[in-house]
PDB file of C-alpha atoms in Angstrom:
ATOM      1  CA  UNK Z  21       0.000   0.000   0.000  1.00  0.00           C
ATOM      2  CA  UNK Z  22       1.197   3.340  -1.060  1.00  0.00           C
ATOM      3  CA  UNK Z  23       1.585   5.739   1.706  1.00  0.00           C
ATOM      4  CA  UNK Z  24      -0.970   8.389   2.105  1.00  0.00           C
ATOM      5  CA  UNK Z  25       0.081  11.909   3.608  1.00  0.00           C
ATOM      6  CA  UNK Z  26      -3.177  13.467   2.711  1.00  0.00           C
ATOM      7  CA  UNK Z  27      -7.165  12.745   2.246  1.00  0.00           C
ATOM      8  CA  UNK Z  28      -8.337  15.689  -0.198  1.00  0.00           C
ATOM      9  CA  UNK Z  29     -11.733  17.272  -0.644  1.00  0.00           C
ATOM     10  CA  UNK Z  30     -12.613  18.726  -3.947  1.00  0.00           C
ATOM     11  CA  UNK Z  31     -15.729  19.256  -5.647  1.00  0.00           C
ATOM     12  CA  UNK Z  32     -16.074  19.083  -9.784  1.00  0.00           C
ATOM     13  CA  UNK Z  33     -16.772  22.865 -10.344  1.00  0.00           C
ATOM     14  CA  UNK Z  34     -19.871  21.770 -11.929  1.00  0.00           C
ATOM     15  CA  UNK Z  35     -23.500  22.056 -11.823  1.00  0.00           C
ATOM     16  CA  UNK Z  36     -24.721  19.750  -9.287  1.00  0.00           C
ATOM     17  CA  UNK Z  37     -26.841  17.662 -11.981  1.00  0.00           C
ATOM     18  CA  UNK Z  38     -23.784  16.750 -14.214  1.00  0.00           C
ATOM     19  CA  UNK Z  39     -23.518  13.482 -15.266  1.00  0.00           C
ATOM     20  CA  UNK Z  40     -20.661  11.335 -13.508  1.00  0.00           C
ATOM     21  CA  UNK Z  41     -19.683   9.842 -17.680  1.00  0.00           C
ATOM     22  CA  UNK Z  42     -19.207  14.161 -18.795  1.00  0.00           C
ATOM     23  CA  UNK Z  43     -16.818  14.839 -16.135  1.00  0.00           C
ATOM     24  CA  UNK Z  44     -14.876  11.319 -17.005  1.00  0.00           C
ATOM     25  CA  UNK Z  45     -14.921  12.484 -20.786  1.00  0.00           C
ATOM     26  CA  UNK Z  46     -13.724  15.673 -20.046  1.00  0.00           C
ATOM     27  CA  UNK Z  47     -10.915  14.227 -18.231  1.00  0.00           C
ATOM     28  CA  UNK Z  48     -10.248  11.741 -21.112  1.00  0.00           C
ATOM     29  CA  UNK Z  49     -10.762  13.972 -23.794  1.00  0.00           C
ATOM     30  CA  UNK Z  50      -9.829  17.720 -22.912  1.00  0.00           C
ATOM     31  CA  UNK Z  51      -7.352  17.057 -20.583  1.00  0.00           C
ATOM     32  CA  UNK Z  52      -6.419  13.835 -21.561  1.00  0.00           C
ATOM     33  CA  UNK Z  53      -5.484  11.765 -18.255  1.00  0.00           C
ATOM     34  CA  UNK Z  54      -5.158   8.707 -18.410  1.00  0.00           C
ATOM     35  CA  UNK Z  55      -6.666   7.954 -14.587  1.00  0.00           C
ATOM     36  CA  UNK Z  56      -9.678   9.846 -13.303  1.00  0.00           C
ATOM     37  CA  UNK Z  57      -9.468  12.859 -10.854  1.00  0.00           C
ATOM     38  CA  UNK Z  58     -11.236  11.279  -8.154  1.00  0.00           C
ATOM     39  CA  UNK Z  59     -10.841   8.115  -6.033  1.00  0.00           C
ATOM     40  CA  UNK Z  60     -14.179   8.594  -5.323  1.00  0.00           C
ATOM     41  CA  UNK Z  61     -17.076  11.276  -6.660  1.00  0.00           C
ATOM     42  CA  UNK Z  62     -20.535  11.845  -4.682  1.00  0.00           C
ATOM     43  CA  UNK Z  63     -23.929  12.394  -6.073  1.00  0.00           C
ATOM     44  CA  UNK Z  64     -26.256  14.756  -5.223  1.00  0.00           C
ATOM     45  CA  UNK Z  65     -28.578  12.055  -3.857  1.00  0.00           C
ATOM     46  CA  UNK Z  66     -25.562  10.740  -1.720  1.00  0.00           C
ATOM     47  CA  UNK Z  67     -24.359   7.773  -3.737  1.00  0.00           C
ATOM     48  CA  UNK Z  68     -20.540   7.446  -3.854  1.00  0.00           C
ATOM     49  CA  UNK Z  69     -19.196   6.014  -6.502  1.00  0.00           C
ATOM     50  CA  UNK Z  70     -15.653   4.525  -6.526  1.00  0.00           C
ATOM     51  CA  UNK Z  71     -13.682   5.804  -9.800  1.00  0.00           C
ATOM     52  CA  UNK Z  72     -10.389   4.059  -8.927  1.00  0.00           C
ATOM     53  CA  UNK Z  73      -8.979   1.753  -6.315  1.00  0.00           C
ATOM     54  CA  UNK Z  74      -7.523   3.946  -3.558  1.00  0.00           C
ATOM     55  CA  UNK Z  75      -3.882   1.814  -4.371  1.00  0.00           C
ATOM     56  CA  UNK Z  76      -3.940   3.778  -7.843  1.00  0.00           C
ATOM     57  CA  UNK Z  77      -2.864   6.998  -8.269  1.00  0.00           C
ATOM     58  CA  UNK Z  78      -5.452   9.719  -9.839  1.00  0.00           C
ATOM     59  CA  UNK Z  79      -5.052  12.936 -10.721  1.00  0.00           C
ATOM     60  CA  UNK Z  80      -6.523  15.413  -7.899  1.00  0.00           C
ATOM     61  CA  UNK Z  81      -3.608  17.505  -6.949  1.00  0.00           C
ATOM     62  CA  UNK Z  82      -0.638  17.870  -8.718  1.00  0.00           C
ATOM     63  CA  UNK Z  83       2.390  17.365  -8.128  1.00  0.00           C
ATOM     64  CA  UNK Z  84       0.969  15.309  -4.768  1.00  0.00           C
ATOM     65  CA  UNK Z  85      -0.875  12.620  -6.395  1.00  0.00           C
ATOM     66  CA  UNK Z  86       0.821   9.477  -5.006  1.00  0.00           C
ATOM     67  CA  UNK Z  87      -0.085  10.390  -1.745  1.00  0.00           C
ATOM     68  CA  UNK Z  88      -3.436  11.174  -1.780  1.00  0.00           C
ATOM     69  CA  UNK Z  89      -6.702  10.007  -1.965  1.00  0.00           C
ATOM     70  CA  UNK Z  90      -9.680  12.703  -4.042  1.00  0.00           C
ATOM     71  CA  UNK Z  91     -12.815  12.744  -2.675  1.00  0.00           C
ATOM     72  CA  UNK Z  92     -15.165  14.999  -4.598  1.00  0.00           C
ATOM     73  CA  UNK Z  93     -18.629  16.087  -4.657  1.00  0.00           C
ATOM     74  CA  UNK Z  94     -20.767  16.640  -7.888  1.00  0.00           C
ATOM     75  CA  UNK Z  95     -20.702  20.620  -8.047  1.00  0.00           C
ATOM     76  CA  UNK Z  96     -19.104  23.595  -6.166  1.00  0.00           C
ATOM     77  CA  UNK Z  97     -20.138  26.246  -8.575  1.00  0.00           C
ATOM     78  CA  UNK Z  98     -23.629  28.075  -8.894  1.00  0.00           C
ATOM     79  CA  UNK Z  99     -25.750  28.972 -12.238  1.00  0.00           C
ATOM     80  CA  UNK Z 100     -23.265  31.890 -13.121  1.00  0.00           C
ATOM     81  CA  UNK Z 101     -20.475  29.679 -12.378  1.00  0.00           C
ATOM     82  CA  UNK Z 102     -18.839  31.273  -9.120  1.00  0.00           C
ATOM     83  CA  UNK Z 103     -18.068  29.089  -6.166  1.00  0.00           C
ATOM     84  CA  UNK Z 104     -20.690  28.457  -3.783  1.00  0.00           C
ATOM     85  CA  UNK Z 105     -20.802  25.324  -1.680  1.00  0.00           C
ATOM     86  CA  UNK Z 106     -23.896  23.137  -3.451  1.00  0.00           C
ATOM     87  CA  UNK Z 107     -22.902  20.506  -0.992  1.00  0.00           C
ATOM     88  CA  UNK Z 108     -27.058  18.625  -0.539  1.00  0.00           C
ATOM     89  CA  UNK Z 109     -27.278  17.020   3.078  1.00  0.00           C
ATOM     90  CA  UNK Z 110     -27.394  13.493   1.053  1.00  0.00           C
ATOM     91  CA  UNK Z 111     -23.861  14.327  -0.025  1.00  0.00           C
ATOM     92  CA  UNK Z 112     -22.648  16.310   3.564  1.00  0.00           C
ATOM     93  CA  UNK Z 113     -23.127  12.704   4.827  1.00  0.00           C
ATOM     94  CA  UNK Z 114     -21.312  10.520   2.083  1.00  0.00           C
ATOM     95  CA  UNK Z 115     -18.136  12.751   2.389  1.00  0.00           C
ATOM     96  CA  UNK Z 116     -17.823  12.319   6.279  1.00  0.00           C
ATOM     97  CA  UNK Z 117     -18.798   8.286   5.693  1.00  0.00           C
ATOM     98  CA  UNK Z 118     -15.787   7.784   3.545  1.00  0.00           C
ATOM     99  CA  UNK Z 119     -13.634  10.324   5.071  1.00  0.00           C
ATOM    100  CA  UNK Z 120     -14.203   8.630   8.830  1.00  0.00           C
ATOM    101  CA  UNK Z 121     -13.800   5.099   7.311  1.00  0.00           C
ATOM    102  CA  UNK Z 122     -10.302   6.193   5.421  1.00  0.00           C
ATOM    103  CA  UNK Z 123      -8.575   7.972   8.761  1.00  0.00           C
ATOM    104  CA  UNK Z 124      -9.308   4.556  10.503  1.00  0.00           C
ATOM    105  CA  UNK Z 125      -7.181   3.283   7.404  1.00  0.00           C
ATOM    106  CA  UNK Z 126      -4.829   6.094   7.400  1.00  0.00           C
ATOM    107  CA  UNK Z 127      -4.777   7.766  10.823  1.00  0.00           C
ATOM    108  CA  UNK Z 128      -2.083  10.024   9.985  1.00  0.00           C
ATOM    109  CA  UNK Z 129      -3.489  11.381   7.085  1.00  0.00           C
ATOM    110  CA  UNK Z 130      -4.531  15.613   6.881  1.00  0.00           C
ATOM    111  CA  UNK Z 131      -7.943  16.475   5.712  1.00  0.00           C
ATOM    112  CA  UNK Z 132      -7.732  19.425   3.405  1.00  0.00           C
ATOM    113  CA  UNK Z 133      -9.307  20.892   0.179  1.00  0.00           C
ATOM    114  CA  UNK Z 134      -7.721  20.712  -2.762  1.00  0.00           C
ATOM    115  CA  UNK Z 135      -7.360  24.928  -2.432  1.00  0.00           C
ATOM    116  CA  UNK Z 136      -5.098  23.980   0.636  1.00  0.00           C
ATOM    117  CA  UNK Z 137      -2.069  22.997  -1.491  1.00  0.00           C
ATOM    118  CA  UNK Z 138       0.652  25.633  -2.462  1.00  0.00           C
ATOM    119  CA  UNK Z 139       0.087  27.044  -5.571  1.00  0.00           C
ATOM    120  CA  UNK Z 140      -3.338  26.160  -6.365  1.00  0.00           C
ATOM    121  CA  UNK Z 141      -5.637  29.135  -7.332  1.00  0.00           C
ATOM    122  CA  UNK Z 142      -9.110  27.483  -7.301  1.00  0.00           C
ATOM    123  CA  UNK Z 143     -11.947  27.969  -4.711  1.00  0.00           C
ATOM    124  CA  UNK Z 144     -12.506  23.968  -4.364  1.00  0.00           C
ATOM    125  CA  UNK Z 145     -14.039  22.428  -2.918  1.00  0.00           C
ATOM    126  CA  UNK Z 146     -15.913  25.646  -2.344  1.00  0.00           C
ATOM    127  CA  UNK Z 147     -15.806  25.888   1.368  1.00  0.00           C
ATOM    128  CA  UNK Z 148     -13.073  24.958   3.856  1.00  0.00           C
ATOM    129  CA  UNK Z 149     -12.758  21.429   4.505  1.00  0.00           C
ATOM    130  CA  UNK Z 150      -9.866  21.659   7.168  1.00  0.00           C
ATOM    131  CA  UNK Z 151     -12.088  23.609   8.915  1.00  0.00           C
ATOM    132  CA  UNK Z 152     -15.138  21.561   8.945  1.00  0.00           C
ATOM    133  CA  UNK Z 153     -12.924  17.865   8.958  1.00  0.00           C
ATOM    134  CA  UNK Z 154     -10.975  19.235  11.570  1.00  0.00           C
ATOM    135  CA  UNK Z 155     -11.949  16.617  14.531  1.00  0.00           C
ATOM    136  CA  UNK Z 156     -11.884  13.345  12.132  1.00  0.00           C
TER     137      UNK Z 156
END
């Protein structure tokens, strides 16, 4: 098992409705990784669904990648397209579910957003999740 320094919160910087296959082609296609951006991305209704095995490497931060693990939610942005946390309770719950069970995995891991890292000039996940994580 790879070692894993950080857990990392983002959200898609979507509309909350976007389909889980647009963001993967988008990935694919426009930026053209060859492993998704999330280990895992949340629904609006709450369903997680696992992208990648959390011993793979995907591409949520860079330059930090092998020692992650990128949780996101499906949105972030509102209808004009500026940050605001969309976050539905059904999805407030999934994120601390998988975030509790992975610290029992990696108890020495940091919860942080992905705008947490040096040199990253986004908003995501579009409110602060060291703040709110802080007592995982």
């Amino acid at each position: 098992m790879r070692k894993i320094n950080f857990l990392v919160v983002h959200c898609t910087a979507t509309q909350p409705e976007t389909e889980i296959k647009s963001i993967q082609n988008y990935w694919k296609n426009t930026l053209k990784w060859k492993s998704p951006g999330y280990h895992f991305i949340i629904k609006s209704d709450g369903e997680v669904v696992n992208l990648l095995p959390i011993e793979h490497v995907s591409n949520g931060v860079a330059g930090y990648n092998s020692h992650i693990i990128n949780v996101s939610y499906i949105g972030g942005i509102d209808k004009k397209g500026i940050p605001m946390d969309t976050r539905t309770v059904a999805q407030k719950i999934s994120i601390l579910k998988i975030l509790k069970d992975l610290k029992k995995k990696f108890p020495n891991a940091k919860i942080q957003g992905h705008r947490d890292f040096p040199k990253v000039n986004k908003a995501c996940p579009s409110f602060d999740a060291k703040i709110e994580y802080f007592n995982l």
